Each structure stands twice: as C-alpha cells, then as structure tokens.
PDB file of C-alpha atoms in Angstrom:
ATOM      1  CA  UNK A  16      84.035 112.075 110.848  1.00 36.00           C
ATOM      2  CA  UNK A  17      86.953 109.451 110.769  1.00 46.00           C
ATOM      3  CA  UNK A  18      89.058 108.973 107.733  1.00 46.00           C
ATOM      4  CA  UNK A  19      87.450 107.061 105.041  1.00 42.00           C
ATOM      5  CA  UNK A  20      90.702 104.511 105.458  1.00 48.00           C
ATOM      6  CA  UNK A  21      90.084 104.425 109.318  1.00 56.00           C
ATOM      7  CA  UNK A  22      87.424 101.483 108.606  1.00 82.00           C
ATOM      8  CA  UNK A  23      88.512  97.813 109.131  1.00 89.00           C
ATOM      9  CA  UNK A  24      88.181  96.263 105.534  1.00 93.00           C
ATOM     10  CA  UNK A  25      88.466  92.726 104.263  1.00 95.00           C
ATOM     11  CA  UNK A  26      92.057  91.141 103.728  1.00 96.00           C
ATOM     12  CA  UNK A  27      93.153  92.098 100.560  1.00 97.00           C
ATOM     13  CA  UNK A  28      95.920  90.077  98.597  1.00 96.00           C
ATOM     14  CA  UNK A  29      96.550  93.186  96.758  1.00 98.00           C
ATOM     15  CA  UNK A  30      98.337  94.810 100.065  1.00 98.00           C
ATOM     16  CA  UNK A  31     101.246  92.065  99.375  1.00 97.00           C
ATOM     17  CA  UNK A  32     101.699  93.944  96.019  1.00 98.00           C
ATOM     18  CA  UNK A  33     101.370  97.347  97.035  1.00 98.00           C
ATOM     19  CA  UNK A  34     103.822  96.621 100.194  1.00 98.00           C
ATOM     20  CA  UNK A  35     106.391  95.313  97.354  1.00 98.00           C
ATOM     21  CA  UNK A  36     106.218  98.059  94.665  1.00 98.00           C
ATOM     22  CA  UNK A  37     106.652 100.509  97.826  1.00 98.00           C
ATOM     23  CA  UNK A  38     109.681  98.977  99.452  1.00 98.00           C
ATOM     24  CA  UNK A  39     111.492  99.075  95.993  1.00 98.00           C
ATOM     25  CA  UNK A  40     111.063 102.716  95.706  1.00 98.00           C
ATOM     26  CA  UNK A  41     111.880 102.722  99.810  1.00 98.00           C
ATOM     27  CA  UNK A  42     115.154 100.480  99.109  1.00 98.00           C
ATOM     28  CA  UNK A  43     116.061 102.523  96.762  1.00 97.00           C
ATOM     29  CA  UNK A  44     116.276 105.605  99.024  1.00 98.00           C
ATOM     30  CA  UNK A  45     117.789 103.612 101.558  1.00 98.00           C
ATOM     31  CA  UNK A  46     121.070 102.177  99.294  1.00 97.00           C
ATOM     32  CA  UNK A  47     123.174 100.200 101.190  1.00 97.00           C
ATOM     33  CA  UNK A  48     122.087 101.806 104.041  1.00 97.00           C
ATOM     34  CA  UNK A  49     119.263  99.425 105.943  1.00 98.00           C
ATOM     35  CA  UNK A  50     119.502  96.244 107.397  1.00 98.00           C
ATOM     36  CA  UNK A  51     115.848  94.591 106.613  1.00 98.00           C
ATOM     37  CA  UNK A  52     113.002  96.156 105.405  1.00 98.00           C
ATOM     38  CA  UNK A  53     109.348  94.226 106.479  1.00 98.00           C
ATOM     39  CA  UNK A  54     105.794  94.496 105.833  1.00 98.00           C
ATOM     40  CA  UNK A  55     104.530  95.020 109.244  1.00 98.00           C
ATOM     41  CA  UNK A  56     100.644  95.856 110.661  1.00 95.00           C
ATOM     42  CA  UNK A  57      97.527  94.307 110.029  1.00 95.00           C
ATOM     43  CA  UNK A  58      97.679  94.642 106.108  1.00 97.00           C
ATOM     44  CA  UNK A  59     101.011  91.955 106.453  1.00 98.00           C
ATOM     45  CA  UNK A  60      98.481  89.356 107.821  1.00 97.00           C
ATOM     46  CA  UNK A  61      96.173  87.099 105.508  1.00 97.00           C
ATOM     47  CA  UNK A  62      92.587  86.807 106.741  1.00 95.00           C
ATOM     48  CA  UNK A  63      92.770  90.454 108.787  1.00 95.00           C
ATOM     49  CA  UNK A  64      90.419  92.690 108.872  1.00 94.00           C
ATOM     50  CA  UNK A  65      92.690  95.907 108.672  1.00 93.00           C
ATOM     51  CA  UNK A  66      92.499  99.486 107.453  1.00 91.00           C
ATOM     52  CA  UNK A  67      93.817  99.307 104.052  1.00 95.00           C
ATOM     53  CA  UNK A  68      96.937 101.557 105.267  1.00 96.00           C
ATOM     54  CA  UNK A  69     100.260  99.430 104.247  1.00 98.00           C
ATOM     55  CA  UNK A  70     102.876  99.645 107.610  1.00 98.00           C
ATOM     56  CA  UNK A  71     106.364  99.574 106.230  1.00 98.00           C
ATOM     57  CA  UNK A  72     109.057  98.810 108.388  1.00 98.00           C
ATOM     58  CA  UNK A  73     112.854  99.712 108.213  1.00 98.00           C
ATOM     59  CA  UNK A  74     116.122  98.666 110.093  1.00 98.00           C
ATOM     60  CA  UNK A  75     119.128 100.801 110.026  1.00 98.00           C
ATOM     61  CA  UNK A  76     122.011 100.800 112.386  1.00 96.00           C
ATOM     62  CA  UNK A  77     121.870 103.745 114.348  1.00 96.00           C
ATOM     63  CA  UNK A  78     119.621 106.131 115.231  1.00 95.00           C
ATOM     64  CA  UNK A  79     121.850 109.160 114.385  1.00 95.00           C
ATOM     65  CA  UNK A  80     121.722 108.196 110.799  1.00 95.00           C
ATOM     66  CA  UNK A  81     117.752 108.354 110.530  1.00 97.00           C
ATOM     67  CA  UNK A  82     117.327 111.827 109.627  1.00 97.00           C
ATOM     68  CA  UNK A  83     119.046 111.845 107.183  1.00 97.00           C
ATOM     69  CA  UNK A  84     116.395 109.731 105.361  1.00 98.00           C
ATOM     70  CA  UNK A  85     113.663 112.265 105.456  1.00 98.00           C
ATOM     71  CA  UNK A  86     114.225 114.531 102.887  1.00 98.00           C
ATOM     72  CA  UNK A  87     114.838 111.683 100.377  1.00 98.00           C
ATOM     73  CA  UNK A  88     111.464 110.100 101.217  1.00 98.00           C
ATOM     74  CA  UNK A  89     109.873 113.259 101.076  1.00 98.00           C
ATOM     75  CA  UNK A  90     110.785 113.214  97.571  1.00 98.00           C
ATOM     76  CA  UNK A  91     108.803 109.814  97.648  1.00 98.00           C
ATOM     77  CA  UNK A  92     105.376 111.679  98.980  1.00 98.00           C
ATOM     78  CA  UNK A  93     105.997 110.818 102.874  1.00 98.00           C
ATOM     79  CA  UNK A  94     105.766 113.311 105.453  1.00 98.00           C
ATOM     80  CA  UNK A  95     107.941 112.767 108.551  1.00 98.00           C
ATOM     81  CA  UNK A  96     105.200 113.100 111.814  1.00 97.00           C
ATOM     82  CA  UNK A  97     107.658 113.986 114.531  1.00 96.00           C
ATOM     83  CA  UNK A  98     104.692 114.112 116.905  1.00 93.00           C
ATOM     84  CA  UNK A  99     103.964 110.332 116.224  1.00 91.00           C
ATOM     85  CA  UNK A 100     107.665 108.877 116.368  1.00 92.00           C
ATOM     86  CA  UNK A 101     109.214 107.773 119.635  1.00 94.00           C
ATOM     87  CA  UNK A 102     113.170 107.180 120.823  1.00 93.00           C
ATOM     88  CA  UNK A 103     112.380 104.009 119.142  1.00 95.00           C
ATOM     89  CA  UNK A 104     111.573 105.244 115.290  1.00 97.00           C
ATOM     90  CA  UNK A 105     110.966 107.896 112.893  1.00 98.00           C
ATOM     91  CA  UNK A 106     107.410 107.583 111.385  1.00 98.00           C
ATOM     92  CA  UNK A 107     106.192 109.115 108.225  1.00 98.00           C
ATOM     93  CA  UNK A 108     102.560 108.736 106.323  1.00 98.00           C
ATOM     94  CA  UNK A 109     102.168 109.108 102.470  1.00 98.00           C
ATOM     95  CA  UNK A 110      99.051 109.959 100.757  1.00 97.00           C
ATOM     96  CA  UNK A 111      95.764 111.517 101.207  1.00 95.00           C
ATOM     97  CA  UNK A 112      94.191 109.699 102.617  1.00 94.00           C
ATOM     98  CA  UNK A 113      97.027 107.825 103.861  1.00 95.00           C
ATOM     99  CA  UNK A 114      97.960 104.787 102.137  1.00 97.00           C
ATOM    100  CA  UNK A 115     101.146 104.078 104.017  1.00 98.00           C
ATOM    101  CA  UNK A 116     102.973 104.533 106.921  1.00 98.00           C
ATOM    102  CA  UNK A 117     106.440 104.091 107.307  1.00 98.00           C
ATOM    103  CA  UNK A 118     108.876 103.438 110.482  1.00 98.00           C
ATOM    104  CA  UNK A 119     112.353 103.784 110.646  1.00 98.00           C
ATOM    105  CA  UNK A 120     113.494 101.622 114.008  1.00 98.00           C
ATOM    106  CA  UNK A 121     117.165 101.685 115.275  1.00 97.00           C
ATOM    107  CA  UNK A 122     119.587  98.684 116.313  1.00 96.00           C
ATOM    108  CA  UNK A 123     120.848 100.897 118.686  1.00 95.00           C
ATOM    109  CA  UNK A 124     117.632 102.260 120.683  1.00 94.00           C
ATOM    110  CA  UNK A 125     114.760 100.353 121.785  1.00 91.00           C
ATOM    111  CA  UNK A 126     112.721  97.091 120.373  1.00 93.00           C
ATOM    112  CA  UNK A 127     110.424  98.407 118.083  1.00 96.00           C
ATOM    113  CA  UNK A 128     111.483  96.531 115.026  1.00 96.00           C
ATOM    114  CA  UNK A 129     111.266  93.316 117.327  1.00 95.00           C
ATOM    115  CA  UNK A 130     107.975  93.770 119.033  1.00 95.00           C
ATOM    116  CA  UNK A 131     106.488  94.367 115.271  1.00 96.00           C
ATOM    117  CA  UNK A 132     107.909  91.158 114.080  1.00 96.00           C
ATOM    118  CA  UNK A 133     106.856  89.148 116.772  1.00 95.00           C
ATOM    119  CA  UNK A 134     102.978  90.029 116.920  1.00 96.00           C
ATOM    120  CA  UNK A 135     103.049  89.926 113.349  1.00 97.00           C
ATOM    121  CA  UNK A 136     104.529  86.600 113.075  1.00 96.00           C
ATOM    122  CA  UNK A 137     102.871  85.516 115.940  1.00 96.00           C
ATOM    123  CA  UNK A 138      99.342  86.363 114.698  1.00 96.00           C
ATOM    124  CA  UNK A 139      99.939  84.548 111.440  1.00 97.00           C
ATOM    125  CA  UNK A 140     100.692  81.253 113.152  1.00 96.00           C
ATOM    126  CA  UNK A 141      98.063  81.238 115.600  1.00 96.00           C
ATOM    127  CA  UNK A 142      94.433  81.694 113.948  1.00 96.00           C
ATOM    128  CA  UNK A 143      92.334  81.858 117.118  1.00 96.00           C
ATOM    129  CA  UNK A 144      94.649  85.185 118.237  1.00 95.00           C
ATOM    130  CA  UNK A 145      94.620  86.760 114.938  1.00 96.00           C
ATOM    131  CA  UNK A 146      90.482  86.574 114.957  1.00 95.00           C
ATOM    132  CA  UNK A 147      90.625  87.666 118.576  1.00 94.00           C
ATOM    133  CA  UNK A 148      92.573  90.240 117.787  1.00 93.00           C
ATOM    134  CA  UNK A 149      90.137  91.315 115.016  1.00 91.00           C
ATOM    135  CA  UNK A 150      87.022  90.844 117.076  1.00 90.00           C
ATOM    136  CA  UNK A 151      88.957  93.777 119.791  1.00 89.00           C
ATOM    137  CA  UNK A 152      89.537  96.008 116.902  1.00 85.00           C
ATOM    138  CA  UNK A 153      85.752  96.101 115.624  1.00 85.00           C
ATOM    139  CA  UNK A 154      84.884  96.108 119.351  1.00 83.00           C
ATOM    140  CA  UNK A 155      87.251  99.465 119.698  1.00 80.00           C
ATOM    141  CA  UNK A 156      85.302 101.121 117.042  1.00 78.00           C
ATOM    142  CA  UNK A 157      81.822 100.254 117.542  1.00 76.00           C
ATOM    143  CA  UNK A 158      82.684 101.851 121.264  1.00 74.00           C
ATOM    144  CA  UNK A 159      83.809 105.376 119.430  1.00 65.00           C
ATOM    145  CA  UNK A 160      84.959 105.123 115.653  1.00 57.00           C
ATOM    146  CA  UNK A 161      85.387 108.866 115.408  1.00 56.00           C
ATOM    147  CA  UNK A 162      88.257 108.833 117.906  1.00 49.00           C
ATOM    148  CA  UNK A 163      91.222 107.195 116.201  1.00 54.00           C
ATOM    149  CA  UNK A 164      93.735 107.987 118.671  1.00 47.00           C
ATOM    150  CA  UNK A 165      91.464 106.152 121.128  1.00 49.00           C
ATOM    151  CA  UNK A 166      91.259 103.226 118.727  1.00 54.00           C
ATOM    152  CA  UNK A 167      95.168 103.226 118.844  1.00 56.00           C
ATOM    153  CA  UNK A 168      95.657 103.560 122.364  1.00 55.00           C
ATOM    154  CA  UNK A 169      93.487 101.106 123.372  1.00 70.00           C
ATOM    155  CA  UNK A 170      94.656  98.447 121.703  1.00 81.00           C
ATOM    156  CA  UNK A 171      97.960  98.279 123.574  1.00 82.00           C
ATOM    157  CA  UNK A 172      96.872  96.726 126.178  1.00 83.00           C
ATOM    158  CA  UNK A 173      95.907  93.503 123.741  1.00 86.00           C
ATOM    159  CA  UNK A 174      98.999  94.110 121.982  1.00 88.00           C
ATOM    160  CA  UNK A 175     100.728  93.217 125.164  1.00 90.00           C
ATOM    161  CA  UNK A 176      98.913  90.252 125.699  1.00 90.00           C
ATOM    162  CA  UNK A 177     100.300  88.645 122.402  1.00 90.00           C
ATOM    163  CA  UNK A 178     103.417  90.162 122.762  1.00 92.00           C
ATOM    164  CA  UNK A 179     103.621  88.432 125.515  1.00 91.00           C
ATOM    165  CA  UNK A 180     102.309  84.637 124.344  1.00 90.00           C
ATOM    166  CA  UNK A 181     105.004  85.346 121.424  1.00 90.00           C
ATOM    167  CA  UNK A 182     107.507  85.865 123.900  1.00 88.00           C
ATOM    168  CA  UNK A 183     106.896  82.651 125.652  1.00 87.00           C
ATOM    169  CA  UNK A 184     106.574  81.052 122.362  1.00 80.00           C
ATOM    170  CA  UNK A 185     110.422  82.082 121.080  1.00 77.00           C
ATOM    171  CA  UNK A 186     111.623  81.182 124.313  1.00 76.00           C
ATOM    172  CA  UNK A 187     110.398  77.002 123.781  1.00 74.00           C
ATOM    173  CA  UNK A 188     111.646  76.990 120.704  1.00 64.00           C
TER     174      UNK A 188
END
C-alpha cells in the first residue's frame, strides 16, 4: 500500500507557507553559505494536483562543500538518502510520512538546479502544459499506484518534453 502522501491532492495555498517557514529554518543552516534557495516540484505550482510533499531546492557553490550540510539538517529532522541523490545533488526527506524533500544542487556539477527552474517556471506560464502534465500524473497512477518508483520513472520521459518547449522558449526570448 502506497504512502498516504503518495496521492495527487488539490493545490493547496498553504504549501506557499509551509515552503517559507521551512526555508528559514533551511537558511539558517545554510549561513552565508548558498546561493538561492527555491520552492521547486509540483507543490510550487498554483492549480497542481501534487502530493502534498514540499520540494526544497538549494544552490551552493561546489559540490565538495555539500556534506558538510547533513549533519546540521539532520538536526532539522531530514535524513540524507544517498541512494536517491545523483552527481548532480544531495537529497534528504523529513517527516513521517514525508512532508519535504530537500536537494542540494552544485554550480560546479551538472544542471539540476536549472532543469527544476525551468519546468517549474515553465509550467506556471503555460496552463494547457501544466493540466497536461497533471492529466500524465493521474494517468501514471491509475496504471499502478502502489509502485512509486514507477510513478517517478515514468514521468521523465514527459519531463523531457517540457524541458524541452522551455528550452526553446528561453532561447526566443
């Protein structure tokens, strides 16, 4: 049996809130020591169906710096999931069941922190891909909702797709 937070819910302003109060207590582990911090995932777009799990984002310069942020956010609840991070980031979840998940991406390795930005941002401007992209996400988990990893994995391939309109999109600006 899935998660009870791995159902889509309704858009809920209260995510902006929750996003807030947590990157305080994030920037405040952090110091001087990030360059942005950004609510990222379905939760940081109005109108989205989502899983009410708040995706927290953080820049820092290098990549040799980011472990030294996971004992202090242990302190905060999070629990660093080597498993799930990449070259690109350091990923953590808080809570039981988890309420947020939290990235650390690198200027100096990969484009995670820019691929998140754009299909956010590109999502918010353009309705009729943001309700696409919420019709694939029900369609995902009507096919298999007990398989979350499945649910994750499939959606890459429409993640592509509107990472790749956003692309085009920057680049006619």
């Amino acid at each position: 049996m899935p998660e009870l937070n791995s159902i889509l819910v309704p858009y809920s302003e209260k995510w902006i809130l929750d996003y807030q109060e947590e990157a305080e207590k994030i920037k405040n582990v952090f110091g001087n020591n990030y360059i942005d911090i950004q609510h990222i995932g379905s939760t940081s777009i109005p109108n989205m169906l989502s899983k009410p799990i708040i995706d927290v984002a953080v820049l820092i310069a290098s990549s040799e710096n980011a472990n030294d942020f996971i004992a202090p956010l242990e302190k905060l609840g999070y629990v660093y999931k080597p498993e799930i991070s990449s070259p690109e980031r350091h990923f953590f979840k808080k809570g039981s069941p988890t309420k947020y998940h939290l990235s650390i991406a690198y200027t100096d390795k990969g484009s995670y922190w820019k691929r998140q930005i754009l299909f956010r941002d590109y999502l918010i401007q353009h309705d009729e891909a943001r309700k696409e992209y919420e019709q694939y996400k029900l369609n995902l988990l009507r096919e298999d909702a007990t398989i979350d990893r499945s649910y994750k994995g499939n959606k890459e391939e429409f993640v592509q797709k509107i990472l790749s309109l956003a692309e085009k999109s920057e680049n006619t600006k």
